[in-house]
Coordinates of N, CA and C and ligand atoms in Angstrom, one line a residue:
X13 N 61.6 -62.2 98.3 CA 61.6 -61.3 99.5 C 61.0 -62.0 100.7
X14 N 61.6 -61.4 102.0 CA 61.2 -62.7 103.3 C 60.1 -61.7 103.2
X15 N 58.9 -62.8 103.8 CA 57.8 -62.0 104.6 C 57.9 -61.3 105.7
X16 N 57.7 -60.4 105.8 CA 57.7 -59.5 107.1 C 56.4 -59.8 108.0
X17 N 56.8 -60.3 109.5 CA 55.6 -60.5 110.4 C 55.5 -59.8 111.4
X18 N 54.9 -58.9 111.6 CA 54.1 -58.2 113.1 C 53.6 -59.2 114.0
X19 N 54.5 -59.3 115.1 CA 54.1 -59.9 116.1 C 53.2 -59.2 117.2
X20 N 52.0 -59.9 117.3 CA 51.3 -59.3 118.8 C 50.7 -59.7 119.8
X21 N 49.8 -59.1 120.4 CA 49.0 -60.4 121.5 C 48.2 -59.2 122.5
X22 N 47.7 -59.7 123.7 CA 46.4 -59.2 124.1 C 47.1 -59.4 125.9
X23 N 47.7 -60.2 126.0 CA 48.6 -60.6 127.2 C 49.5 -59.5 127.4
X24 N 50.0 -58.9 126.9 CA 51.1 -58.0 127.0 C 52.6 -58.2 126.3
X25 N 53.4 -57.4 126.3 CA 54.8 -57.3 126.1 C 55.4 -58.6 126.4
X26 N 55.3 -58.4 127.6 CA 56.3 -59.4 128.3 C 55.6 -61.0 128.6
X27 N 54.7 -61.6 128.2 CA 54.2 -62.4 127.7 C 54.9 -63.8 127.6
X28 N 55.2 -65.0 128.2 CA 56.0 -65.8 127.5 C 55.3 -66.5 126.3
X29 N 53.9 -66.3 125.6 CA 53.3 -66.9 124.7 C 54.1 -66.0 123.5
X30 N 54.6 -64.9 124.1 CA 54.5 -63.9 122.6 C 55.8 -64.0 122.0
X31 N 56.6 -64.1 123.3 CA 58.1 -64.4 122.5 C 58.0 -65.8 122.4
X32 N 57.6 -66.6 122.6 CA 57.0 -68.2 121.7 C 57.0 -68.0 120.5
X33 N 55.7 -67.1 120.3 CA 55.5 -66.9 118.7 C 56.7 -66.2 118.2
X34 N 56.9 -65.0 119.0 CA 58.5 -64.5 118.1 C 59.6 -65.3 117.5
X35 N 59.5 -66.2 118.4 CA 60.5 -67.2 118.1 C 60.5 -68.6 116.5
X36 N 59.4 -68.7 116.8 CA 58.7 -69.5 115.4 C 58.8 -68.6 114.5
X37 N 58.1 -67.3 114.9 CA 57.9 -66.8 113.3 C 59.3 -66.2 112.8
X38 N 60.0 -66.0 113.8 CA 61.7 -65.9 113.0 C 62.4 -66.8 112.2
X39 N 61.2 -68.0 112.1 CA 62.3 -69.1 111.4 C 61.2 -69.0 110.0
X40 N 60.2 -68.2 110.2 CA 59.8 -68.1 109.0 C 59.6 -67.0 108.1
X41 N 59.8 -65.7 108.6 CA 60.1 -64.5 108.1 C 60.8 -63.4 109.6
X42 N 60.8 -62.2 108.6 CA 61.5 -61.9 109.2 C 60.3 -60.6 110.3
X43 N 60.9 -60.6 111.2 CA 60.0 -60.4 112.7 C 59.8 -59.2 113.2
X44 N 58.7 -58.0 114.0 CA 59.0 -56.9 114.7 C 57.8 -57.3 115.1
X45 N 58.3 -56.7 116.7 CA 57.0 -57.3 118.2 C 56.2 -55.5 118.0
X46 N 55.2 -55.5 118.3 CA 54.5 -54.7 118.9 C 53.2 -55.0 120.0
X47 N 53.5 -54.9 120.6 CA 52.3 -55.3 121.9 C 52.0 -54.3 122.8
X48 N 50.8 -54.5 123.2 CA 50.0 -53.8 124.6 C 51.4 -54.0 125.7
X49 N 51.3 -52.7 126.4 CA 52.6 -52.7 127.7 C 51.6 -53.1 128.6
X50 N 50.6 -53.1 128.8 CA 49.8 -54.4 130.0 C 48.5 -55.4 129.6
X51 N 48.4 -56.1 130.1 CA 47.3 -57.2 129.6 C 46.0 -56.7 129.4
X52 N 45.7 -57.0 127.9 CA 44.4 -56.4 127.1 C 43.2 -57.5 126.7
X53 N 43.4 -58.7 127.6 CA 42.7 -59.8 127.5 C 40.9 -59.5 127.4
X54 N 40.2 -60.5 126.8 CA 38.9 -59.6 125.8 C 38.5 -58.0 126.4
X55 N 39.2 -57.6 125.3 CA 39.1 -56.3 125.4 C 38.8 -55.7 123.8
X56 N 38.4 -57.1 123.3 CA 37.8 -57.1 121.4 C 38.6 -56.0 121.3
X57 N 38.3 -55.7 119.7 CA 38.9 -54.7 118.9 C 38.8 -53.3 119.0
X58 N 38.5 -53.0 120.6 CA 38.7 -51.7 120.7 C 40.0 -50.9 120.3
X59 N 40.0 -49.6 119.8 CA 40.9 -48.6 119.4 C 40.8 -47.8 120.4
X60 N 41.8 -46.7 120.1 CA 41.9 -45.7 121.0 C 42.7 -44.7 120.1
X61 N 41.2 -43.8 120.3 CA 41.0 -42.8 119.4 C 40.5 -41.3 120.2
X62 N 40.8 -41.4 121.6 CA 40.4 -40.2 122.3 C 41.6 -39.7 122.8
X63 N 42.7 -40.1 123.1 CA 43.9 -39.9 123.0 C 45.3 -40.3 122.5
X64 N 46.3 -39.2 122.2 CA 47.2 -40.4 121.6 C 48.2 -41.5 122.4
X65 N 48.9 -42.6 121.5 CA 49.5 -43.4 122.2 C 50.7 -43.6 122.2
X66 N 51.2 -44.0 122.8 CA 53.1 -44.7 122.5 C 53.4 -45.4 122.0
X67 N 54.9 -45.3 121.6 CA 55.3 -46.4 121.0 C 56.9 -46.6 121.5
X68 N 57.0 -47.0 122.1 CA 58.7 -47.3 123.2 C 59.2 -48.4 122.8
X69 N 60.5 -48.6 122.3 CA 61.7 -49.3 122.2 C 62.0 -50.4 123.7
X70 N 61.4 -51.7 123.3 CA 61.8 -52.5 124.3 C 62.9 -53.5 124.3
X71 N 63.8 -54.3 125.3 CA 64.7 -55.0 125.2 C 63.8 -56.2 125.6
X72 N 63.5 -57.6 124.2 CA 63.1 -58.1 124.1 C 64.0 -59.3 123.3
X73 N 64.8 -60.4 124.0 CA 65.6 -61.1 123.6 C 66.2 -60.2 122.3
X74 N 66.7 -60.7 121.5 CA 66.9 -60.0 120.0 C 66.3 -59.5 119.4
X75 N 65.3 -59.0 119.5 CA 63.6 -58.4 118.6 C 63.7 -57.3 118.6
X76 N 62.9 -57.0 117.4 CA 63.0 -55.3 117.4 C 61.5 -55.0 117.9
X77 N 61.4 -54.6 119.2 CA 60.2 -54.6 120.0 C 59.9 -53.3 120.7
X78 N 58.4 -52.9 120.6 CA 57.9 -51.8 120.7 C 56.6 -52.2 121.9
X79 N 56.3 -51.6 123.0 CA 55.3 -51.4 123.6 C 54.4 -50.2 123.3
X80 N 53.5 -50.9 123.3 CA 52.2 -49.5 123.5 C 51.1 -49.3 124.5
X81 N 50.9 -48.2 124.8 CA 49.9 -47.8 126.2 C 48.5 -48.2 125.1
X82 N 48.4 -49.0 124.4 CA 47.1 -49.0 124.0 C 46.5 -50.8 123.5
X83 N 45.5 -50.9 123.0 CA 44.9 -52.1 122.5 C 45.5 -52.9 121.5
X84 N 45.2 -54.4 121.5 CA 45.7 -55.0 120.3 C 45.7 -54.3 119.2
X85 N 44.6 -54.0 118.9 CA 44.5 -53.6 118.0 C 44.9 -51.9 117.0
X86 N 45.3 -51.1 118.5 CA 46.1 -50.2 117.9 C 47.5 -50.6 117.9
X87 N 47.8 -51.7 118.4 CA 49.3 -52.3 118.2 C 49.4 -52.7 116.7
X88 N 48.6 -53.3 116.1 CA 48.5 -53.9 114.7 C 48.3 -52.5 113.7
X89 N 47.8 -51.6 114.4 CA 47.5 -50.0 113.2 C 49.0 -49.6 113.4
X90 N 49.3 -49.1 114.3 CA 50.4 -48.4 114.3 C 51.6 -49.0 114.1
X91 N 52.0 -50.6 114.4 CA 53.0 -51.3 113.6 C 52.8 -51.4 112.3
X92 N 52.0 -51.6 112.2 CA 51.9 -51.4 110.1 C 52.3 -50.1 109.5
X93 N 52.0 -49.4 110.4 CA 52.0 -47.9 109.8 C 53.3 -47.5 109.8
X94 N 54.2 -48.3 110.9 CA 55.4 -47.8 111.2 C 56.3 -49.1 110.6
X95 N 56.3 -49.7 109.8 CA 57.1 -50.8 109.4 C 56.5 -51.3 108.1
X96 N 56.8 -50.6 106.8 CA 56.4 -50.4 105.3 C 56.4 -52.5 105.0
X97 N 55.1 -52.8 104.0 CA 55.0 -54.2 103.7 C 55.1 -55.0 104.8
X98 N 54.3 -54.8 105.4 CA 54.1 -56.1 106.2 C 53.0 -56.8 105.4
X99 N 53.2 -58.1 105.8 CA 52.3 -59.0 105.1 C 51.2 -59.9 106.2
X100 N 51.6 -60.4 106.8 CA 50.9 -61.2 108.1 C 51.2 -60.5 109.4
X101 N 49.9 -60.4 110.3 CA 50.2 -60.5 111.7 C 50.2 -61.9 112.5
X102 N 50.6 -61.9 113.1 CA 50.6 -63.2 114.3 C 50.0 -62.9 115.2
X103 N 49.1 -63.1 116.0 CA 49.0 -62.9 117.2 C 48.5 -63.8 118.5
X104 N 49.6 -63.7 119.4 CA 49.3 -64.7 120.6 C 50.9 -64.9 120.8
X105 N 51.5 -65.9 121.2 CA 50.5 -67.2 122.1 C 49.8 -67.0 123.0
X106 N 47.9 -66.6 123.2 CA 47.8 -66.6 123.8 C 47.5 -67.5 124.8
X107 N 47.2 -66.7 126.4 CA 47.5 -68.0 127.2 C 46.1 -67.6 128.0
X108 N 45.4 -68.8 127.0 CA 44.0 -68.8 127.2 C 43.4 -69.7 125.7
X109 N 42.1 -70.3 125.5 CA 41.8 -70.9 124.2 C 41.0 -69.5 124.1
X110 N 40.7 -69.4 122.6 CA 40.0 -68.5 122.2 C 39.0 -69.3 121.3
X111 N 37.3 -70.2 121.9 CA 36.8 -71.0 121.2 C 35.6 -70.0 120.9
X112 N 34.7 -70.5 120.1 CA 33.5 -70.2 119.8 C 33.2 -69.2 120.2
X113 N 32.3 -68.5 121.3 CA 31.6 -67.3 121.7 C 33.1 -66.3 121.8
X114 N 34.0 -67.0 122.7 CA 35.0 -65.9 123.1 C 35.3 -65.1 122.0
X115 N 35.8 -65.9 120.5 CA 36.1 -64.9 119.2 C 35.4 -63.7 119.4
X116 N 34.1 -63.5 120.2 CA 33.8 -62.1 119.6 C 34.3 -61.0 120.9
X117 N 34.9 -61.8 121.8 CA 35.5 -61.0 123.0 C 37.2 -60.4 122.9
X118 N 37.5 -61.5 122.1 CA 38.9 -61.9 122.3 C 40.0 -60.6 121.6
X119 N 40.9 -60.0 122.6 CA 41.6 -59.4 122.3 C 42.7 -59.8 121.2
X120 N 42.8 -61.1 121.3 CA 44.5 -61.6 120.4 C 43.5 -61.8 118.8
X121 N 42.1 -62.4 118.8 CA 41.6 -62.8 117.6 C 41.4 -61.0 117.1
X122 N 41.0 -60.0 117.9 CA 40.5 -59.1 117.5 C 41.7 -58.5 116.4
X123 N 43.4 -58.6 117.3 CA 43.9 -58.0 116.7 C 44.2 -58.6 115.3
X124 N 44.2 -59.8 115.0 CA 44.2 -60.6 113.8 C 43.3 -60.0 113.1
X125 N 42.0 -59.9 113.2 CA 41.0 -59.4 112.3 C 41.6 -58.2 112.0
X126 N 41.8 -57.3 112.9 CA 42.3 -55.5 112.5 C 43.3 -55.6 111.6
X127 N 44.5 -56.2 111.3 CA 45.3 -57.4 110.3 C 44.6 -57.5 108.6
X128 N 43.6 -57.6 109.0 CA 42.5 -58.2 108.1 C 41.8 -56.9 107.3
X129 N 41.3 -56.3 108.3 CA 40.8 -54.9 108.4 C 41.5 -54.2 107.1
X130 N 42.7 -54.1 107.7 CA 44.0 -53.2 106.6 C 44.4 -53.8 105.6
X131 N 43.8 -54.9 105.2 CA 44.1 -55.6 103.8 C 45.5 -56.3 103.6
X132 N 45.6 -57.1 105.4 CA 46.7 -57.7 105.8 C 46.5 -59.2 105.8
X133 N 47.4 -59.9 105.8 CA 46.9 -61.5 106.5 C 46.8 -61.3 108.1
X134 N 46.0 -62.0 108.7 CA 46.0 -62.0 110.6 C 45.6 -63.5 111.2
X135 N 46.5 -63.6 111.7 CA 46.4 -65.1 112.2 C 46.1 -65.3 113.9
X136 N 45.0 -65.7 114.0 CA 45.1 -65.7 116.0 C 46.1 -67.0 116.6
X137 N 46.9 -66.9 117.2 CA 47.0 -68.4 118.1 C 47.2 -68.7 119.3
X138 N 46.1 -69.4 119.8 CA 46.0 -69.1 121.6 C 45.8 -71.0 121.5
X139 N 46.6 -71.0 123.2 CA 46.4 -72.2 123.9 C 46.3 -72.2 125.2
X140 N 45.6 -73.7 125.9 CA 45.3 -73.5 127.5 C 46.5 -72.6 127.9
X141 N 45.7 -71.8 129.3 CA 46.6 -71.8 130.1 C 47.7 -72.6 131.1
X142 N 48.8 -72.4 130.6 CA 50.1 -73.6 132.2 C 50.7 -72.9 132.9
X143 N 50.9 -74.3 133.3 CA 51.4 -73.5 135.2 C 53.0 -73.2 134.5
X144 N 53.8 -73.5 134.0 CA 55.0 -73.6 133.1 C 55.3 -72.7 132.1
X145 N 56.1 -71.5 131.9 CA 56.1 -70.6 131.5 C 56.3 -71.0 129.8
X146 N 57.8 -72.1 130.1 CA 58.4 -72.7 129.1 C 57.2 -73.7 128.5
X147 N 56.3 -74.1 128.5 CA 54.8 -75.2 127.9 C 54.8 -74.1 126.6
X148 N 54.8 -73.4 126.2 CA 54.5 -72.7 125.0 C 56.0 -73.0 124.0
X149 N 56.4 -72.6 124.5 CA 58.1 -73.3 123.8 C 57.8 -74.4 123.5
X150 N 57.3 -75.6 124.4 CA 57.4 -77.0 123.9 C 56.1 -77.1 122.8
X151 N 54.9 -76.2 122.9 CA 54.4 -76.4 121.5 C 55.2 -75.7 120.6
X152 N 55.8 -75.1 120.1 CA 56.5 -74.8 119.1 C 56.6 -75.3 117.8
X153 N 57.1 -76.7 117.9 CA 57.0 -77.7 117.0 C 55.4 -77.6 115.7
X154 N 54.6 -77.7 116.6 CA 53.1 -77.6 116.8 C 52.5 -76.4 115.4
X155 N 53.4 -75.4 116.3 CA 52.7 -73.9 116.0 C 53.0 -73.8 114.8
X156 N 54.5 -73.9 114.7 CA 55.2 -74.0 113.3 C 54.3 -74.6 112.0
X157 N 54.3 -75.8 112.4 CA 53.8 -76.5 111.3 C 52.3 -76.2 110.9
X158 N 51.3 -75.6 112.2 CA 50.2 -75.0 111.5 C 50.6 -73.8 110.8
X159 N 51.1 -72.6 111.4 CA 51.4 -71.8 111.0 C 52.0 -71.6 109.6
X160 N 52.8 -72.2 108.5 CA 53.3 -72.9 107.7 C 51.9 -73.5 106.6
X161 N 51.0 -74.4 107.2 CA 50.1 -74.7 106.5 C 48.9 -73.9 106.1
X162 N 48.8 -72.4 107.7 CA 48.2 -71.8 106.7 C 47.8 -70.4 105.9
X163 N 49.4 -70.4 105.9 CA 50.3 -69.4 105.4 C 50.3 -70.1 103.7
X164 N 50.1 -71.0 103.9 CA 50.1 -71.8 102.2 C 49.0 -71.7 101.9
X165 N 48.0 -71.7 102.7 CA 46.3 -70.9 101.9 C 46.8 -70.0 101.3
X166 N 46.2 -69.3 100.3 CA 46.4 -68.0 100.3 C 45.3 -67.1 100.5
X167 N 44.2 -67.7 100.4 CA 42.9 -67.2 100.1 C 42.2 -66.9 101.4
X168 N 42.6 -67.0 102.7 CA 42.3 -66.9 104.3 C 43.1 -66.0 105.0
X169 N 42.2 -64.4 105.1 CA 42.8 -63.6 105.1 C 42.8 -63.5 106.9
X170 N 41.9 -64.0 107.3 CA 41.7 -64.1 108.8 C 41.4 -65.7 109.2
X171 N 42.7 -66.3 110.6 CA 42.2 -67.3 110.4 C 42.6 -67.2 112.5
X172 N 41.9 -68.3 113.0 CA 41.9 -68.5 114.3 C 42.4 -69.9 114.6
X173 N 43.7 -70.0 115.2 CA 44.1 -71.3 115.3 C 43.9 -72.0 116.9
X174 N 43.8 -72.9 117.8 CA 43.4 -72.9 118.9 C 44.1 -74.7 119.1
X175 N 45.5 -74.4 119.8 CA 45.8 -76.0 120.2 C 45.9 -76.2 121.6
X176 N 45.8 -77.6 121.8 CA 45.1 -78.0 123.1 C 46.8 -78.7 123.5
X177 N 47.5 -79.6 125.0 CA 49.1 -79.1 125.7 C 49.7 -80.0 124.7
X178 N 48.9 -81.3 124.5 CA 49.1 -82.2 123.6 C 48.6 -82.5 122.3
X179 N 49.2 -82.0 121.4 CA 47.7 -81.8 119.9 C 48.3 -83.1 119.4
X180 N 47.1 -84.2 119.1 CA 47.1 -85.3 118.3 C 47.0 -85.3 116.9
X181 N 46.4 -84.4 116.3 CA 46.2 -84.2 114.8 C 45.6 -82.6 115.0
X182 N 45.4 -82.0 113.7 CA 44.9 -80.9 112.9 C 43.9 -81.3 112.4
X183 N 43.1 -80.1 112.5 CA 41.3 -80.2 111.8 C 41.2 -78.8 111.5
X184 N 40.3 -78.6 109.8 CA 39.5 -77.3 109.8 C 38.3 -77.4 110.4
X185 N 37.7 -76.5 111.3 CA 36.8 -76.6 112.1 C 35.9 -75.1 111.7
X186 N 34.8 -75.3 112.2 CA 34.4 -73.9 112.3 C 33.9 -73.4 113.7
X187 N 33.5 -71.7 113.9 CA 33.2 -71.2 115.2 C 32.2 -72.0 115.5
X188 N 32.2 -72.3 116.9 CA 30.8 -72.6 117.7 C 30.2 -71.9 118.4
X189 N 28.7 -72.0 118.0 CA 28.1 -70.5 118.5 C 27.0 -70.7 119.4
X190 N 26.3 -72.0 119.7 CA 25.3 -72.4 119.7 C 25.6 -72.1 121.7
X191 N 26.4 -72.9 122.2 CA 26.2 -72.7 123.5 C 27.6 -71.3 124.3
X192 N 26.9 -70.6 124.6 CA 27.5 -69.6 125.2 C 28.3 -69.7 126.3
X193 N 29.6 -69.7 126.9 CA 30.7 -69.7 127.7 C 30.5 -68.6 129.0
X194 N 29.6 -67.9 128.5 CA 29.6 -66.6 130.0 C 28.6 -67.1 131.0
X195 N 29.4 -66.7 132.2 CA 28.3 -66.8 133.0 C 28.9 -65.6 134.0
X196 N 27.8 -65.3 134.6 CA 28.1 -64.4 135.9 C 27.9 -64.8 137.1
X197 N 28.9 -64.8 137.9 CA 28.9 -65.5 139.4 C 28.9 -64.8 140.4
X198 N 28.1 -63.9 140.8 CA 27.4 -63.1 142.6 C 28.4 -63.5 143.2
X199 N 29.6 -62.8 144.2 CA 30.0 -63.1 145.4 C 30.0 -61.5 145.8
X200 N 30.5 -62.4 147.2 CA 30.2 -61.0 148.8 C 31.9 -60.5 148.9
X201 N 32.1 -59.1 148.8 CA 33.4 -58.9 149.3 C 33.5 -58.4 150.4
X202 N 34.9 -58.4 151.1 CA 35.0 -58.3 152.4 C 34.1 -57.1 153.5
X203 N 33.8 -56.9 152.6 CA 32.5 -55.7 153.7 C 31.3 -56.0 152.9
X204 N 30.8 -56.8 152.5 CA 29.3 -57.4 152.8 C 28.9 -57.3 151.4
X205 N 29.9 -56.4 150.6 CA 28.8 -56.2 149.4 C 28.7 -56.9 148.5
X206 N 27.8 -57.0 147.5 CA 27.8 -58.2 146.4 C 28.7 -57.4 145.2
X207 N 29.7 -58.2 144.2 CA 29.9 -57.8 143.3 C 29.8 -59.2 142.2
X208 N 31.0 -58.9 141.4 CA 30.2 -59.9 139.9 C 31.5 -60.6 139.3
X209 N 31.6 -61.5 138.8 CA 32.8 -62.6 138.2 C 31.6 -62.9 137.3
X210 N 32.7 -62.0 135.9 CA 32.4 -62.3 134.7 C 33.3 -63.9 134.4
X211 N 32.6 -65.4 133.8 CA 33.8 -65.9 134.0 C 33.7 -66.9 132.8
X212 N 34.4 -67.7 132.3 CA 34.0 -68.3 130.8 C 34.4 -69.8 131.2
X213 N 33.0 -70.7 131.1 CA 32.7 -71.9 131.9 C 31.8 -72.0 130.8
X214 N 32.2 -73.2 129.5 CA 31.6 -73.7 128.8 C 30.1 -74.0 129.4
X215 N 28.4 -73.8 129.1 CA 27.4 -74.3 129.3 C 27.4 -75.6 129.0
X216 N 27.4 -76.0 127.8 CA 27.1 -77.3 127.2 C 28.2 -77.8 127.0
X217 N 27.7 -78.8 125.8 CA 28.8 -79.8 125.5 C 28.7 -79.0 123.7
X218 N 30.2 -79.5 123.2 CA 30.4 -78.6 121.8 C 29.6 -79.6 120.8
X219 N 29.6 -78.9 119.7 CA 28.8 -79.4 118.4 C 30.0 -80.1 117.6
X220 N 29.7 -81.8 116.7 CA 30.4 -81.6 115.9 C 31.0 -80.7 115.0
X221 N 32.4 -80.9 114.3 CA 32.7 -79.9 113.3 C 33.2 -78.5 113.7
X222 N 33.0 -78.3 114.9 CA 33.7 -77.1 115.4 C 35.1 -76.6 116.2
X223 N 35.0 -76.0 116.7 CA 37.0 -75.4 117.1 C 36.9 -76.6 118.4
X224 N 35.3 -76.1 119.3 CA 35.8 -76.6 120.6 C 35.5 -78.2 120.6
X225 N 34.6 -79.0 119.7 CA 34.8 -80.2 119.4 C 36.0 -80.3 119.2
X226 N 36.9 -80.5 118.4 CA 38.5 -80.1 117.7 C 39.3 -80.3 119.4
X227 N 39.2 -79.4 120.4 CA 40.3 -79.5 121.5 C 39.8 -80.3 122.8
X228 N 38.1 -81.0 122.5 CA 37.6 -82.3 122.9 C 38.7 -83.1 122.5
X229 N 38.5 -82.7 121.5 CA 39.0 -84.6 120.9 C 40.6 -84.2 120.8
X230 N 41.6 -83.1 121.2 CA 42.6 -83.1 121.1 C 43.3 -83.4 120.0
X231 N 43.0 -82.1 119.2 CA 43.0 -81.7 117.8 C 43.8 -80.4 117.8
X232 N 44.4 -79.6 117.1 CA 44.7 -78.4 116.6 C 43.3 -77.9 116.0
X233 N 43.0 -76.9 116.4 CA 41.5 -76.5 115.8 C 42.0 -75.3 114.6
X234 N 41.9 -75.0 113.6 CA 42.1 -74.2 112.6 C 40.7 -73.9 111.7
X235 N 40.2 -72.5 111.9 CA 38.8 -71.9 111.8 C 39.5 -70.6 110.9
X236 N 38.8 -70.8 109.5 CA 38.8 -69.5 108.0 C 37.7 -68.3 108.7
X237 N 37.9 -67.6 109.2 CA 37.1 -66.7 109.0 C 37.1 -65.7 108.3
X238 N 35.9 -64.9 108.5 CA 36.0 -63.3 107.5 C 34.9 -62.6 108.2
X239 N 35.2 -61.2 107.7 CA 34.6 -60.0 108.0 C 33.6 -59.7 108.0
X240 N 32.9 -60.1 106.8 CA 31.5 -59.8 106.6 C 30.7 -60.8 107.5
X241 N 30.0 -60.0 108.1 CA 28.9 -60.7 109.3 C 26.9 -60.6 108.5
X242 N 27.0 -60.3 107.2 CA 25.9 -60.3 106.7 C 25.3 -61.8 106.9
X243 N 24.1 -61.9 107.1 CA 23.5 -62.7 107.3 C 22.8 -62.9 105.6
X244 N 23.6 -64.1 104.8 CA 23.2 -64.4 103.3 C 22.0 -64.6 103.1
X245 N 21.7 -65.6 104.1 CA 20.1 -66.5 103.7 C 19.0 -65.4 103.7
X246 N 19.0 -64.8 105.1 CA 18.2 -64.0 105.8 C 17.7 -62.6 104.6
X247 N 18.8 -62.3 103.8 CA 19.0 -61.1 103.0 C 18.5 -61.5 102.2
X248 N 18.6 -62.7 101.2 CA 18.3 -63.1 99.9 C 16.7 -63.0 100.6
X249 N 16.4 -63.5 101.3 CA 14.8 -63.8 101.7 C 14.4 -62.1 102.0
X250 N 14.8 -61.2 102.4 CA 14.3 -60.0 102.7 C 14.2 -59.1 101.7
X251 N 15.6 -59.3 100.7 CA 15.5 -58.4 99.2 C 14.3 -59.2 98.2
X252 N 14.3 -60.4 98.4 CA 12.9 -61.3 98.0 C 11.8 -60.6 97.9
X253 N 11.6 -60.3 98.9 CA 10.3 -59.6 99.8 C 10.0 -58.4 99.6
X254 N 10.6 -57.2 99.1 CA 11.1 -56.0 98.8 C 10.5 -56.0 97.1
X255 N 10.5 -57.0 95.9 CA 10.0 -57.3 95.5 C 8.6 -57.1 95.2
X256 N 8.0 -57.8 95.8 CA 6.4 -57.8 95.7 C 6.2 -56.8 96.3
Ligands
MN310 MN1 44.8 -62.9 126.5

């Protein structure tokens, strides 16, 4: 049986990362787009659950494509719900990297995890931003062949893939967490007042072994994650303690 893939993304509908990815994952199963009808960039895994949402029939190259007035990640609930066996989400190309700190902002990784959530596979894949609509087309080659490799895991139910315009090689990497990417930047708008630019400007320099080391060195960066955010060491040492 072909795999059935949910395509999505955090960019929107009309996206040229997203019919990128539509376009690869057609040659690997068989395909249905569901995406946010406007850009839901870190907008993490919020739902929307205070009102209900759409689901509209879009003309999207040959796809059988659906917009929604809501979040990645009600795009990934309600495509599953409405398209029996799906097996993997895709989501992206986003047009943005999603490294280290951002994962826990990031709309396209969010909706992979929700993927995950539902006892789905969910795959993120974002790259720089280009000035060139068509630059996501020409990684293709690229995407495929991660995508393919780690679709042959089986055991990586959530994974985050992140390639830089020219990828030299592939690395498993993991998140980098140590130096934080936000900063907030004070400017005056046109009547005097101060407001705020949230803006994501690496602090440091990256750690070996990680995603953003990986698109240093112009690498495909490929990071296993999972769900559980328990802190192991910390717990073994606390139920220790509980003990005496
Ligand atoms: Mn985005």
């Amino acid at each position: 049986m072909k795999l059935r893939i949910l395509i999505t993304n955090d960019d929107g509908i009309y996206s040229p990362g997203l019919l990128a990815l539509a376009k690869i994952a057609a040659g690997i199963g068989e395909v249905r787009i569901v995406a946010p009808d406007i850009e839901q960039s870190s907008m993490g895994q919020a739902i929307t659950s205070s009102r209900p949402v759409n689901f509209r029939r879009v003309v999207l190259s040959s796809f059988e494509a659906y917009r929604v007035n809501g979040t990645p990640s009600d795009c990934v609930a309600l495509g599953a719900s409405q398209w029996d066996g799906v097996d993997v989400v895709f989501s992206g190309i986003n047009m943005g990297l999603n490294l280290g700190n951002s994962c826990w902002h990031s709309g396209t990784l969010a909706a992979a995890r929700q993927a995950a959530l539902l006892g789905l596979r969910g795959v993120a894949v974002s790259a720089p931003v280009m000035k060139e609509e068509t630059g996501y087309d020409l990684l293709a080659p690229h995407v495929e062949e991660v995508l393919k490799k780690v679709l042959a895991e089986k055991n990586l139910p959530l994974v985050n893939i992140n390639l830089p315009v020219k990828p030299h090689g592939m690395e498993w990497t993991r998140m980098s967490v140590r130096h934080y990417d936000g900063k907030v930047v004070p400017q005056t708008d046109p009547m005097g007042r101060i407001h705020y630019w949230y803006t994501v400007v690496p602090i440091e320099g990256a750690e070996p072994g990680t995603d953003r080391k990986a698109m240093e060195s112009g690498n495909i960066s490929i990071t296993p994650l999972r769900l559980d955010l328990t802190d192991e060491h910390e717990l073994v040492r606390l139920q220790g303690m509980n003990r005496h």
